C-alpha cells in the first residue's frame, strides 16, 4: 500500500503517547485478521479481547448480547460522567483474494470491513487508559458482535447494555478507504443510511408457456414491479432527500416452457431519515398490492429491519471533530462530506444515547481496495491515530479537576 503524505507529518502529542502500543496493536490486528469469525460466532475474538483487557487490569464482562465484551475503566477521579466507546468485531462471508502473511485461515471468511483494526485500536486505547487513568469518571469499552446486518447492537441493548454499563454518551470509529490515510471525517446529522431488506411474494396462476392466456403470469407482474418501484424515488421522494430502492434478486419458475404460479423479488431500501423510511415502507406495500392486482394477481411484501439511520448529535460531533483535529491537525478533519447510503447498526446505540460515529481515512493511491472486497486489508499505519483519538476523546469529555 502506497504511504499517504499525511502519515509523513510529525506525530501529534496524542499520537506519540500511543506509539509504544503500535507493535501490540499490529499483532492483535493480524491475529484477528488471520482468524476471522462471522456474526454471533466471535468466540475466539471475544476471548482474545477479554484476555488483553484482563491482563491490563480491567473489569471485563463477556457474553453481553451473545458474544459481546464490555470492559470498564475508572478514572483517577471518582464520580463524574460516563462514556461509551464501541468497536465492532465480526467478519464477512468473503473469500480473501490477496496473499499476505496474516491472510485469513478460514475459507470463505475474512475481515473485509476493517473490524479487526477497530478492535485493535480500541484495545490499544483501553490498555493506555487502564495505565494512565487520566480522566474523571467511567469509560465503558464495548466490543460489539454481529454488526454486519445481524442485529448485534440491538442484542447488546436488549441484554441491558445501557443499564448494566451506564454511559451518558457513546462514540464509534470506522475505517474509510475513500479518505486519505490519516484524515478524519465527522458529520453533523446523518452519517449512514437506514436499511430495510424486503421480500415481495407474487401469487399468480401457472400454465404452459404456449398458452399464456390461461395464466396469470407472475413473471410479468414481477417485471412491472421492478420498474414501478423506482417511481417511489423519482416521483415519491423529495429531490432534496436521499433514498434508494434496489431489487437485487428475482426468482421464478423451474422450466423454460412453464409459466410458474409464483415469483419472488428481494431487495433493499435505504434512506437518511426515519420519516422517509416509514413512508417508503407504506408506499412499497401499496404499490406491490395494487400493481399485482392490475394483472389479476396478488402480492405481499415483508420487511426485515437491518439498521436505523446513524445520525450524529451536534455537540458530540463537535467534540469528536475537535479531538480529531488534535490528533492529525484541523485541516485533515472533513466536516462537509456527504453521508453514505450504506448501513451501520451503531444507529441503534444513537437512538438511546447522544453520540457520534466518525470515519478514519485509510486509503492510499488512486484506487484503494474498497470495503467488503476480497482484496481489502486494514492499513496498520493508522492504528495509532485511531487509538489516539479514543484516548483524546476520553480526556476531553471527562477532564480531571472539574469536580
PDB file of N, CA and C in Angstrom, residues 104-204:
ATOM      1  N   UNK A 104      -6.465 -14.632   5.949  1.00  0.00           N
ATOM      2  CA  UNK A 104      -7.451 -15.442   6.657  1.00  0.00           C
ATOM      3  C   UNK A 104      -7.148 -16.932   6.552  1.00  0.00           C
ATOM      4  N   UNK A 105      -7.249 -17.607   7.685  1.00  0.00           N
ATOM      5  CA  UNK A 105      -7.104 -19.063   7.729  1.00  0.00           C
ATOM      6  C   UNK A 105      -8.455 -19.765   7.610  1.00  0.00           C
ATOM      7  N   UNK A 106      -9.527 -18.984   7.551  1.00  0.00           N
ATOM      8  CA  UNK A 106     -10.874 -19.547   7.482  1.00  0.00           C
ATOM      9  C   UNK A 106     -11.403 -19.412   6.055  1.00  0.00           C
ATOM     10  N   UNK A 107     -11.539 -20.500   5.321  1.00  0.00           N
ATOM     11  CA  UNK A 107     -12.015 -20.414   3.934  1.00  0.00           C
ATOM     12  C   UNK A 107     -13.377 -19.717   3.858  1.00  0.00           C
ATOM     13  N   UNK A 108     -13.455 -18.735   2.979  1.00  0.00           N
ATOM     14  CA  UNK A 108     -14.720 -18.054   2.766  1.00  0.00           C
ATOM     15  C   UNK A 108     -15.102 -17.044   3.818  1.00  0.00           C
ATOM     16  N   UNK A 109     -14.198 -16.736   4.738  1.00  0.00           N
ATOM     17  CA  UNK A 109     -14.467 -15.742   5.783  1.00  0.00           C
ATOM     18  C   UNK A 109     -13.260 -14.823   5.881  1.00  0.00           C
ATOM     19  N   UNK A 110     -13.494 -13.508   5.934  1.00  0.00           N
ATOM     20  CA  UNK A 110     -12.376 -12.585   6.101  1.00  0.00           C
ATOM     21  C   UNK A 110     -12.850 -11.275   6.722  1.00  0.00           C
ATOM     22  N   UNK A 111     -11.902 -10.540   7.271  1.00  0.00           N
ATOM     23  CA  UNK A 111     -12.169  -9.189   7.762  1.00  0.00           C
ATOM     24  C   UNK A 111     -12.034  -8.232   6.578  1.00  0.00           C
ATOM     25  N   UNK A 112     -13.145  -8.042   5.869  1.00  0.00           N
ATOM     26  CA  UNK A 112     -13.155  -7.184   4.687  1.00  0.00           C
ATOM     27  C   UNK A 112     -13.756  -5.816   4.969  1.00  0.00           C
ATOM     28  N   UNK A 113     -14.045  -5.537   6.244  1.00  0.00           N
ATOM     29  CA  UNK A 113     -14.640  -4.240   6.585  1.00  0.00           C
ATOM     30  C   UNK A 113     -13.860  -3.528   7.687  1.00  0.00           C
ATOM     31  N   UNK A 114     -12.671  -4.017   8.006  1.00  0.00           N
ATOM     32  CA  UNK A 114     -11.815  -3.307   8.944  1.00  0.00           C
ATOM     33  C   UNK A 114     -12.114  -3.515  10.406  1.00  0.00           C
ATOM     34  N   UNK A 115     -12.995  -4.469  10.740  1.00  0.00           N
ATOM     35  CA  UNK A 115     -13.338  -4.646  12.144  1.00  0.00           C
ATOM     36  C   UNK A 115     -12.163  -5.160  12.966  1.00  0.00           C
ATOM     37  N   UNK A 116     -11.234  -5.865  12.312  1.00  0.00           N
ATOM     38  CA  UNK A 116     -10.017  -6.277  13.017  1.00  0.00           C
ATOM     39  C   UNK A 116      -9.238  -5.060  13.490  1.00  0.00           C
ATOM     40  N   UNK A 117      -9.157  -4.039  12.645  1.00  0.00           N
ATOM     41  CA  UNK A 117      -8.492  -2.800  13.035  1.00  0.00           C
ATOM     42  C   UNK A 117      -9.255  -2.037  14.089  1.00  0.00           C
ATOM     43  N   UNK A 118     -10.584  -2.031  13.996  1.00  0.00           N
ATOM     44  CA  UNK A 118     -11.391  -1.340  15.004  1.00  0.00           C
ATOM     45  C   UNK A 118     -11.142  -1.928  16.389  1.00  0.00           C
ATOM     46  N   UNK A 119     -11.133  -3.265  16.468  1.00  0.00           N
ATOM     47  CA  UNK A 119     -10.888  -3.926  17.749  1.00  0.00           C
ATOM     48  C   UNK A 119      -9.491  -3.603  18.260  1.00  0.00           C
ATOM     49  N   UNK A 120      -8.496  -3.682  17.384  1.00  0.00           N
ATOM     50  CA  UNK A 120      -7.114  -3.432  17.806  1.00  0.00           C
ATOM     51  C   UNK A 120      -6.936  -2.011  18.322  1.00  0.00           C
ATOM     52  N   UNK A 121      -7.550  -1.026  17.663  1.00  0.00           N
ATOM     53  CA  UNK A 121      -7.416   0.365  18.108  1.00  0.00           C
ATOM     54  C   UNK A 121      -8.068   0.583  19.468  1.00  0.00           C
ATOM     55  N   UNK A 122      -9.249   0.009  19.677  1.00  0.00           N
ATOM     56  CA  UNK A 122      -9.901   0.194  20.974  1.00  0.00           C
ATOM     57  C   UNK A 122      -9.177  -0.578  22.066  1.00  0.00           C
ATOM     58  N   UNK A 123      -8.615  -1.732  21.739  1.00  0.00           N
ATOM     59  CA  UNK A 123      -7.788  -2.442  22.721  1.00  0.00           C
ATOM     60  C   UNK A 123      -6.588  -1.594  23.123  1.00  0.00           C
ATOM     61  N   UNK A 124      -5.926  -0.987  22.146  1.00  0.00           N
ATOM     62  CA  UNK A 124      -4.786  -0.134  22.463  1.00  0.00           C
ATOM     63  C   UNK A 124      -5.175   1.030  23.339  1.00  0.00           C
ATOM     64  N   UNK A 125      -6.293   1.681  23.009  1.00  0.00           N
ATOM     65  CA  UNK A 125      -6.761   2.806  23.818  1.00  0.00           C
ATOM     66  C   UNK A 125      -7.126   2.355  25.219  1.00  0.00           C
ATOM     67  N   UNK A 126      -7.810   1.215  25.340  1.00  0.00           N
ATOM     68  CA  UNK A 126      -8.208   0.714  26.655  1.00  0.00           C
ATOM     69  C   UNK A 126      -6.990   0.400  27.517  1.00  0.00           C
ATOM     70  N   UNK A 127      -5.970  -0.199  26.920  1.00  0.00           N
ATOM     71  CA  UNK A 127      -4.753  -0.504  27.682  1.00  0.00           C
ATOM     72  C   UNK A 127      -4.069   0.775  28.148  1.00  0.00           C
ATOM     73  N   UNK A 128      -4.034   1.785  27.296  1.00  0.00           N
ATOM     74  CA  UNK A 128      -3.433   3.064  27.683  1.00  0.00           C
ATOM     75  C   UNK A 128      -4.240   3.719  28.798  1.00  0.00           C
ATOM     76  N   UNK A 129      -5.547   3.739  28.666  1.00  0.00           N
ATOM     77  CA  UNK A 129      -6.395   4.341  29.693  1.00  0.00           C
ATOM     78  C   UNK A 129      -6.298   3.583  31.010  1.00  0.00           C
ATOM     79  N   UNK A 130      -6.165   2.265  30.935  1.00  0.00           N
ATOM     80  CA  UNK A 130      -6.021   1.472  32.157  1.00  0.00           C
ATOM     81  C   UNK A 130      -4.740   1.817  32.894  1.00  0.00           C
ATOM     82  N   UNK A 131      -3.708   2.194  32.152  1.00  0.00           N
ATOM     83  CA  UNK A 131      -2.421   2.542  32.779  1.00  0.00           C
ATOM     84  C   UNK A 131      -2.418   3.968  33.304  1.00  0.00           C
ATOM     85  N   UNK A 132      -2.952   4.909  32.544  1.00  0.00           N
ATOM     86  CA  UNK A 132      -2.866   6.320  32.943  1.00  0.00           C
ATOM     87  C   UNK A 132      -4.045   6.768  33.795  1.00  0.00           C
ATOM     88  N   UNK A 133      -5.240   6.354  33.438  1.00  0.00           N
ATOM     89  CA  UNK A 133      -6.489   6.738  34.119  1.00  0.00           C
ATOM     90  C   UNK A 133      -6.564   8.250  34.324  1.00  0.00           C
ATOM     91  N   UNK A 134      -6.109   9.005  33.335  1.00  0.00           N
ATOM     92  CA  UNK A 134      -6.040  10.464  33.440  1.00  0.00           C
ATOM     93  C   UNK A 134      -7.356  11.108  33.018  1.00  0.00           C
ATOM     94  N   UNK A 135      -8.410  10.720  33.694  1.00  0.00           N
ATOM     95  CA  UNK A 135      -9.728  11.292  33.419  1.00  0.00           C
ATOM     96  C   UNK A 135     -10.591  11.138  34.667  1.00  0.00           C
ATOM     97  N   UNK A 136     -11.705  11.824  34.679  1.00  0.00           N
ATOM     98  CA  UNK A 136     -12.624  11.776  35.817  1.00  0.00           C
ATOM     99  C   UNK A 136     -13.925  11.120  35.377  1.00  0.00           C
ATOM    100  N   UNK A 137     -14.251  10.001  35.969  1.00  0.00           N
ATOM    101  CA  UNK A 137     -15.482   9.319  35.601  1.00  0.00           C
ATOM    102  C   UNK A 137     -15.237   7.890  35.169  1.00  0.00           C
ATOM    103  N   UNK A 138     -16.078   7.396  34.286  1.00  0.00           N
ATOM    104  CA  UNK A 138     -16.059   5.987  33.898  1.00  0.00           C
ATOM    105  C   UNK A 138     -16.150   5.852  32.384  1.00  0.00           C
ATOM    106  N   UNK A 139     -15.371   4.919  31.859  1.00  0.00           N
ATOM    107  CA  UNK A 139     -15.399   4.606  30.430  1.00  0.00           C
ATOM    108  C   UNK A 139     -15.805   3.147  30.259  1.00  0.00           C
ATOM    109  N   UNK A 140     -16.772   2.916  29.383  1.00  0.00           N
ATOM    110  CA  UNK A 140     -17.177   1.559  29.027  1.00  0.00           C
ATOM    111  C   UNK A 140     -16.679   1.265  27.617  1.00  0.00           C
ATOM    112  N   UNK A 141     -15.784   0.287  27.507  1.00  0.00           N
ATOM    113  CA  UNK A 141     -15.263  -0.128  26.199  1.00  0.00           C
ATOM    114  C   UNK A 141     -16.118  -1.291  25.701  1.00  0.00           C
ATOM    115  N   UNK A 142     -16.877  -1.051  24.652  1.00  0.00           N
ATOM    116  CA  UNK A 142     -17.881  -2.001  24.168  1.00  0.00           C
ATOM    117  C   UNK A 142     -17.385  -2.649  22.880  1.00  0.00           C
ATOM    118  N   UNK A 143     -17.215  -3.958  22.922  1.00  0.00           N
ATOM    119  CA  UNK A 143     -16.801  -4.720  21.748  1.00  0.00           C
ATOM    120  C   UNK A 143     -18.027  -5.497  21.266  1.00  0.00           C
ATOM    121  N   UNK A 144     -18.598  -5.019  20.169  1.00  0.00           N
ATOM    122  CA  UNK A 144     -19.910  -5.491  19.714  1.00  0.00           C
ATOM    123  C   UNK A 144     -19.813  -6.607  18.681  1.00  0.00           C
ATOM    124  N   UNK A 145     -20.594  -7.654  18.841  1.00  0.00           N
ATOM    125  CA  UNK A 145     -20.672  -8.681  17.797  1.00  0.00           C
ATOM    126  C   UNK A 145     -21.675  -8.298  16.718  1.00  0.00           C
ATOM    127  N   UNK A 146     -21.625  -9.018  15.619  1.00  0.00           N
ATOM    128  CA  UNK A 146     -22.729  -9.077  14.653  1.00  0.00           C
ATOM    129  C   UNK A 146     -23.201  -7.726  14.142  1.00  0.00           C
ATOM    130  N   UNK A 147     -22.257  -6.877  13.732  1.00  0.00           N
ATOM    131  CA  UNK A 147     -22.666  -5.598  13.143  1.00  0.00           C
ATOM    132  C   UNK A 147     -23.179  -5.768  11.725  1.00  0.00           C
ATOM    133  N   UNK A 148     -22.668  -6.772  11.014  1.00  0.00           N
ATOM    134  CA  UNK A 148     -22.939  -6.895   9.583  1.00  0.00           C
ATOM    135  C   UNK A 148     -24.350  -7.418   9.310  1.00  0.00           C
ATOM    136  N   UNK A 149     -25.341  -6.594   9.633  1.00  0.00           N
ATOM    137  CA  UNK A 149     -26.723  -6.922   9.319  1.00  0.00           C
ATOM    138  C   UNK A 149     -27.337  -8.006  10.167  1.00  0.00           C
ATOM    139  N   UNK A 150     -26.706  -8.339  11.295  1.00  0.00           N
ATOM    140  CA  UNK A 150     -27.177  -9.465  12.106  1.00  0.00           C
ATOM    141  C   UNK A 150     -27.673  -9.051  13.485  1.00  0.00           C
ATOM    142  N   UNK A 151     -27.896  -7.766  13.706  1.00  0.00           N
ATOM    143  CA  UNK A 151     -28.571  -7.317  14.920  1.00  0.00           C
ATOM    144  C   UNK A 151     -27.745  -7.299  16.178  1.00  0.00           C
ATOM    145  N   UNK A 152     -26.428  -7.175  16.064  1.00  0.00           N
ATOM    146  CA  UNK A 152     -25.589  -7.211  17.253  1.00  0.00           C
ATOM    147  C   UNK A 152     -25.824  -6.063  18.212  1.00  0.00           C
ATOM    148  N   UNK A 153     -26.019  -4.859  17.683  1.00  0.00           N
ATOM    149  CA  UNK A 153     -26.263  -3.710  18.559  1.00  0.00           C
ATOM    150  C   UNK A 153     -27.556  -3.896  19.337  1.00  0.00           C
ATOM    151  N   UNK A 154     -28.616  -4.292  18.648  1.00  0.00           N
ATOM    152  CA  UNK A 154     -29.894  -4.497  19.321  1.00  0.00           C
ATOM    153  C   UNK A 154     -29.804  -5.617  20.353  1.00  0.00           C
ATOM    154  N   UNK A 155     -29.007  -6.653  20.064  1.00  0.00           N
ATOM    155  CA  UNK A 155     -28.855  -7.754  21.017  1.00  0.00           C
ATOM    156  C   UNK A 155     -28.185  -7.282  22.302  1.00  0.00           C
ATOM    157  N   UNK A 156     -27.163  -6.447  22.190  1.00  0.00           N
ATOM    158  CA  UNK A 156     -26.498  -5.929  23.386  1.00  0.00           C
ATOM    159  C   UNK A 156     -27.435  -5.009  24.168  1.00  0.00           C
ATOM    160  N   UNK A 157     -28.184  -4.182  23.459  1.00  0.00           N
ATOM    161  CA  UNK A 157     -29.125  -3.278  24.128  1.00  0.00           C
ATOM    162  C   UNK A 157     -30.201  -4.081  24.854  1.00  0.00           C
ATOM    163  N   UNK A 158     -30.728  -5.119  24.197  1.00  0.00           N
ATOM    164  CA  UNK A 158     -31.750  -5.957  24.821  1.00  0.00           C
ATOM    165  C   UNK A 158     -31.210  -6.704  26.031  1.00  0.00           C
ATOM    166  N   UNK A 159     -29.910  -6.932  26.056  1.00  0.00           N
ATOM    167  CA  UNK A 159     -29.269  -7.613  27.186  1.00  0.00           C
ATOM    168  C   UNK A 159     -28.907  -6.640  28.304  1.00  0.00           C
ATOM    169  N   UNK A 160     -29.411  -5.415  28.212  1.00  0.00           N
ATOM    170  CA  UNK A 160     -29.217  -4.454  29.294  1.00  0.00           C
ATOM    171  C   UNK A 160     -27.932  -3.673  29.236  1.00  0.00           C
ATOM    172  N   UNK A 161     -27.390  -3.462  28.039  1.00  0.00           N
ATOM    173  CA  UNK A 161     -26.106  -2.761  27.916  1.00  0.00           C
ATOM    174  C   UNK A 161     -26.106  -1.439  28.669  1.00  0.00           C
ATOM    175  N   UNK A 162     -27.085  -0.592  28.418  1.00  0.00           N
ATOM    176  CA  UNK A 162     -27.068   0.752  28.996  1.00  0.00           C
ATOM    177  C   UNK A 162     -27.434   0.758  30.477  1.00  0.00           C
ATOM    178  N   UNK A 163     -28.169  -0.255  30.924  1.00  0.00           N
ATOM    179  CA  UNK A 163     -28.500  -0.347  32.345  1.00  0.00           C
ATOM    180  C   UNK A 163     -27.347  -0.953  33.146  1.00  0.00           C
ATOM    181  N   UNK A 164     -26.707  -1.964  32.607  1.00  0.00           N
ATOM    182  CA  UNK A 164     -25.624  -2.653  33.315  1.00  0.00           C
ATOM    183  C   UNK A 164     -24.309  -1.888  33.253  1.00  0.00           C
ATOM    184  N   UNK A 165     -24.120  -1.135  32.164  1.00  0.00           N
ATOM    185  CA  UNK A 165     -22.865  -0.404  31.958  1.00  0.00           C
ATOM    186  C   UNK A 165     -23.211   1.043  31.615  1.00  0.00           C
ATOM    187  N   UNK A 166     -23.519   1.847  32.613  1.00  0.00           N
ATOM    188  CA  UNK A 166     -24.026   3.202  32.347  1.00  0.00           C
ATOM    189  C   UNK A 166     -23.067   4.024  31.487  1.00  0.00           C
ATOM    190  N   UNK A 167     -23.632   4.694  30.510  1.00  0.00           N
ATOM    191  CA  UNK A 167     -22.875   5.615  29.661  1.00  0.00           C
ATOM    192  C   UNK A 167     -23.823   6.714  29.218  1.00  0.00           C
ATOM    193  N   UNK A 168     -23.395   7.933  29.383  1.00  0.00           N
ATOM    194  CA  UNK A 168     -24.239   9.075  29.029  1.00  0.00           C
ATOM    195  C   UNK A 168     -24.117   9.451  27.554  1.00  0.00           C
ATOM    196  N   UNK A 169     -22.959   9.155  26.970  1.00  0.00           N
ATOM    197  CA  UNK A 169     -22.720   9.404  25.554  1.00  0.00           C
ATOM    198  C   UNK A 169     -21.956   8.217  24.987  1.00  0.00           C
ATOM    199  N   UNK A 170     -22.061   8.014  23.673  1.00  0.00           N
ATOM    200  CA  UNK A 170     -21.419   6.851  23.069  1.00  0.00           C
ATOM    201  C   UNK A 170     -20.834   7.245  21.712  1.00  0.00           C
ATOM    202  N   UNK A 171     -19.664   6.677  21.408  1.00  0.00           N
ATOM    203  CA  UNK A 171     -18.932   7.033  20.187  1.00  0.00           C
ATOM    204  C   UNK A 171     -18.442   5.766  19.485  1.00  0.00           C
ATOM    205  N   UNK A 172     -18.236   5.887  18.179  1.00  0.00           N
ATOM    206  CA  UNK A 172     -17.664   4.787  17.414  1.00  0.00           C
ATOM    207  C   UNK A 172     -16.821   5.344  16.274  1.00  0.00           C
ATOM    208  N   UNK A 173     -15.965   4.481  15.743  1.00  0.00           N
ATOM    209  CA  UNK A 173     -14.981   4.865  14.728  1.00  0.00           C
ATOM    210  C   UNK A 173     -14.947   3.781  13.663  1.00  0.00           C
ATOM    211  N   UNK A 174     -14.942   4.177  12.387  1.00  0.00           N
ATOM    212  CA  UNK A 174     -14.895   3.197  11.299  1.00  0.00           C
ATOM    213  C   UNK A 174     -13.873   3.629  10.255  1.00  0.00           C
ATOM    214  N   UNK A 175     -13.090   2.672   9.794  1.00  0.00           N
ATOM    215  CA  UNK A 175     -12.147   2.943   8.714  1.00  0.00           C
ATOM    216  C   UNK A 175     -12.899   3.305   7.440  1.00  0.00           C
ATOM    217  N   UNK A 176     -12.280   4.179   6.619  1.00  0.00           N
ATOM    218  CA  UNK A 176     -12.950   4.644   5.400  1.00  0.00           C
ATOM    219  C   UNK A 176     -11.932   4.763   4.267  1.00  0.00           C
ATOM    220  N   UNK A 177     -11.936   3.815   3.314  1.00  0.00           N
ATOM    221  CA  UNK A 177     -10.926   3.814   2.250  1.00  0.00           C
ATOM    222  C   UNK A 177     -10.981   5.022   1.323  1.00  0.00           C
ATOM    223  N   UNK A 178     -12.133   5.681   1.213  1.00  0.00           N
ATOM    224  CA  UNK A 178     -12.245   6.819   0.304  1.00  0.00           C
ATOM    225  C   UNK A 178     -11.591   8.080   0.848  1.00  0.00           C
ATOM    226  N   UNK A 179     -11.199   8.065   2.107  1.00  0.00           N
ATOM    227  CA  UNK A 179     -10.467   9.183   2.698  1.00  0.00           C
ATOM    228  C   UNK A 179      -8.980   8.867   2.698  1.00  0.00           C
ATOM    229  N   UNK A 180      -8.121   9.869   2.508  1.00  0.00           N
ATOM    230  CA  UNK A 180      -6.682   9.619   2.603  1.00  0.00           C
ATOM    231  C   UNK A 180      -6.309   9.085   3.982  1.00  0.00           C
ATOM    232  N   UNK A 181      -5.350   8.199   4.023  1.00  0.00           N
ATOM    233  CA  UNK A 181      -4.883   7.675   5.304  1.00  0.00           C
ATOM    234  C   UNK A 181      -4.381   8.822   6.168  1.00  0.00           C
ATOM    235  N   UNK A 182      -4.913   8.909   7.370  1.00  0.00           N
ATOM    236  CA  UNK A 182      -4.527   9.979   8.275  1.00  0.00           C
ATOM    237  C   UNK A 182      -5.530  11.101   8.361  1.00  0.00           C
ATOM    238  N   UNK A 183      -6.591  11.055   7.562  1.00  0.00           N
ATOM    239  CA  UNK A 183      -7.645  12.072   7.625  1.00  0.00           C
ATOM    240  C   UNK A 183      -8.842  11.518   8.394  1.00  0.00           C
ATOM    241  N   UNK A 184      -9.632  12.415   8.961  1.00  0.00           N
ATOM    242  CA  UNK A 184     -10.877  12.055   9.637  1.00  0.00           C
ATOM    243  C   UNK A 184     -12.040  12.747   8.931  1.00  0.00           C
ATOM    244  N   UNK A 185     -13.232  12.194   9.098  1.00  0.00           N
ATOM    245  CA  UNK A 185     -14.461  12.858   8.657  1.00  0.00           C
ATOM    246  C   UNK A 185     -15.487  12.747   9.771  1.00  0.00           C
ATOM    247  N   UNK A 186     -16.102  13.880  10.099  1.00  0.00           N
ATOM    248  CA  UNK A 186     -17.126  13.926  11.140  1.00  0.00           C
ATOM    249  C   UNK A 186     -18.335  14.662  10.575  1.00  0.00           C
ATOM    250  N   UNK A 187     -19.483  14.016  10.608  1.00  0.00           N
ATOM    251  CA  UNK A 187     -20.707  14.589  10.056  1.00  0.00           C
ATOM    252  C   UNK A 187     -21.548  15.232  11.151  1.00  0.00           C
ATOM    253  N   UNK A 188     -22.284  16.251  10.776  1.00  0.00           N
ATOM    254  CA  UNK A 188     -23.368  16.768  11.598  1.00  0.00           C
ATOM    255  C   UNK A 188     -24.657  16.141  11.090  1.00  0.00           C
ATOM    256  N   UNK A 189     -25.302  15.350  11.922  1.00  0.00           N
ATOM    257  CA  UNK A 189     -26.514  14.665  11.485  1.00  0.00           C
ATOM    258  C   UNK A 189     -26.217  13.322  10.848  1.00  0.00           C
ATOM    259  N   UNK A 190     -26.970  12.919   9.801  1.00  0.00           N
ATOM    260  CA  UNK A 190     -26.837  11.574   9.246  1.00  0.00           C
ATOM    261  C   UNK A 190     -25.440  11.267   8.708  1.00  0.00           C
ATOM    262  N   UNK A 191     -24.975  10.070   9.026  1.00  0.00           N
ATOM    263  CA  UNK A 191     -23.691   9.559   8.539  1.00  0.00           C
ATOM    264  C   UNK A 191     -23.931   8.367   7.612  1.00  0.00           C
ATOM    265  N   UNK A 192     -24.790   7.460   8.048  1.00  0.00           N
ATOM    266  CA  UNK A 192     -25.096   6.239   7.302  1.00  0.00           C
ATOM    267  C   UNK A 192     -26.613   6.071   7.235  1.00  0.00           C
ATOM    268  N   UNK A 193     -27.062   5.373   6.223  1.00  0.00           N
ATOM    269  CA  UNK A 193     -28.496   5.256   5.956  1.00  0.00           C
ATOM    270  C   UNK A 193     -29.165   4.194   6.813  1.00  0.00           C
ATOM    271  N   UNK A 194     -30.473   4.378   7.001  1.00  0.00           N
ATOM    272  CA  UNK A 194     -31.310   3.277   7.470  1.00  0.00           C
ATOM    273  C   UNK A 194     -31.454   2.277   6.330  1.00  0.00           C
ATOM    274  N   UNK A 195     -31.607   1.012   6.687  1.00  0.00           N
ATOM    275  CA  UNK A 195     -31.731  -0.021   5.657  1.00  0.00           C
ATOM    276  C   UNK A 195     -32.777  -1.044   6.067  1.00  0.00           C
ATOM    277  N   UNK A 196     -33.653  -1.363   5.139  1.00  0.00           N
ATOM    278  CA  UNK A 196     -34.616  -2.451   5.298  1.00  0.00           C
ATOM    279  C   UNK A 196     -34.450  -3.415   4.138  1.00  0.00           C
ATOM    280  N   UNK A 197     -34.356  -4.704   4.441  1.00  0.00           N
ATOM    281  CA  UNK A 197     -34.442  -5.728   3.405  1.00  0.00           C
ATOM    282  C   UNK A 197     -35.916  -6.071   3.205  1.00  0.00           C
ATOM    283  N   UNK A 198     -36.291  -6.359   1.975  1.00  0.00           N
ATOM    284  CA  UNK A 198     -37.691  -6.721   1.739  1.00  0.00           C
ATOM    285  C   UNK A 198     -37.793  -7.893   0.777  1.00  0.00           C
ATOM    286  N   UNK A 199     -38.896  -8.621   0.912  1.00  0.00           N
ATOM    287  CA  UNK A 199     -39.219  -9.735   0.026  1.00  0.00           C
ATOM    288  C   UNK A 199     -40.638  -9.551  -0.484  1.00  0.00           C
ATOM    289  N   UNK A 200     -40.800  -9.556  -1.794  1.00  0.00           N
ATOM    290  CA  UNK A 200     -42.110  -9.454  -2.433  1.00  0.00           C
ATOM    291  C   UNK A 200     -42.489 -10.845  -2.946  1.00  0.00           C
ATOM    292  N   UNK A 201     -43.632 -11.339  -2.520  1.00  0.00           N
ATOM    293  CA  UNK A 201     -44.129 -12.640  -2.966  1.00  0.00           C
ATOM    294  C   UNK A 201     -45.350 -12.428  -3.850  1.00  0.00           C
ATOM    295  N   UNK A 202     -45.269 -12.913  -5.081  1.00  0.00           N
ATOM    296  CA  UNK A 202     -46.332 -12.722  -6.075  1.00  0.00           C
ATOM    297  C   UNK A 202     -47.015 -14.063  -6.333  1.00  0.00           C
ATOM    298  N   UNK A 203     -48.329 -14.083  -6.213  1.00  0.00           N
ATOM    299  CA  UNK A 203     -49.107 -15.293  -6.479  1.00  0.00           C
ATOM    300  C   UNK A 203     -49.929 -15.097  -7.750  1.00  0.00           C
ATOM    301  N   UNK A 204     -49.610 -15.898  -8.749  1.00  0.00           N
ATOM    302  CA  UNK A 204     -50.374 -15.865  -9.988  1.00  0.00           C
ATOM    303  C   UNK A 204     -51.033 -17.207 -10.250  1.00  0.00           C
TER     304      UNK A 204
END
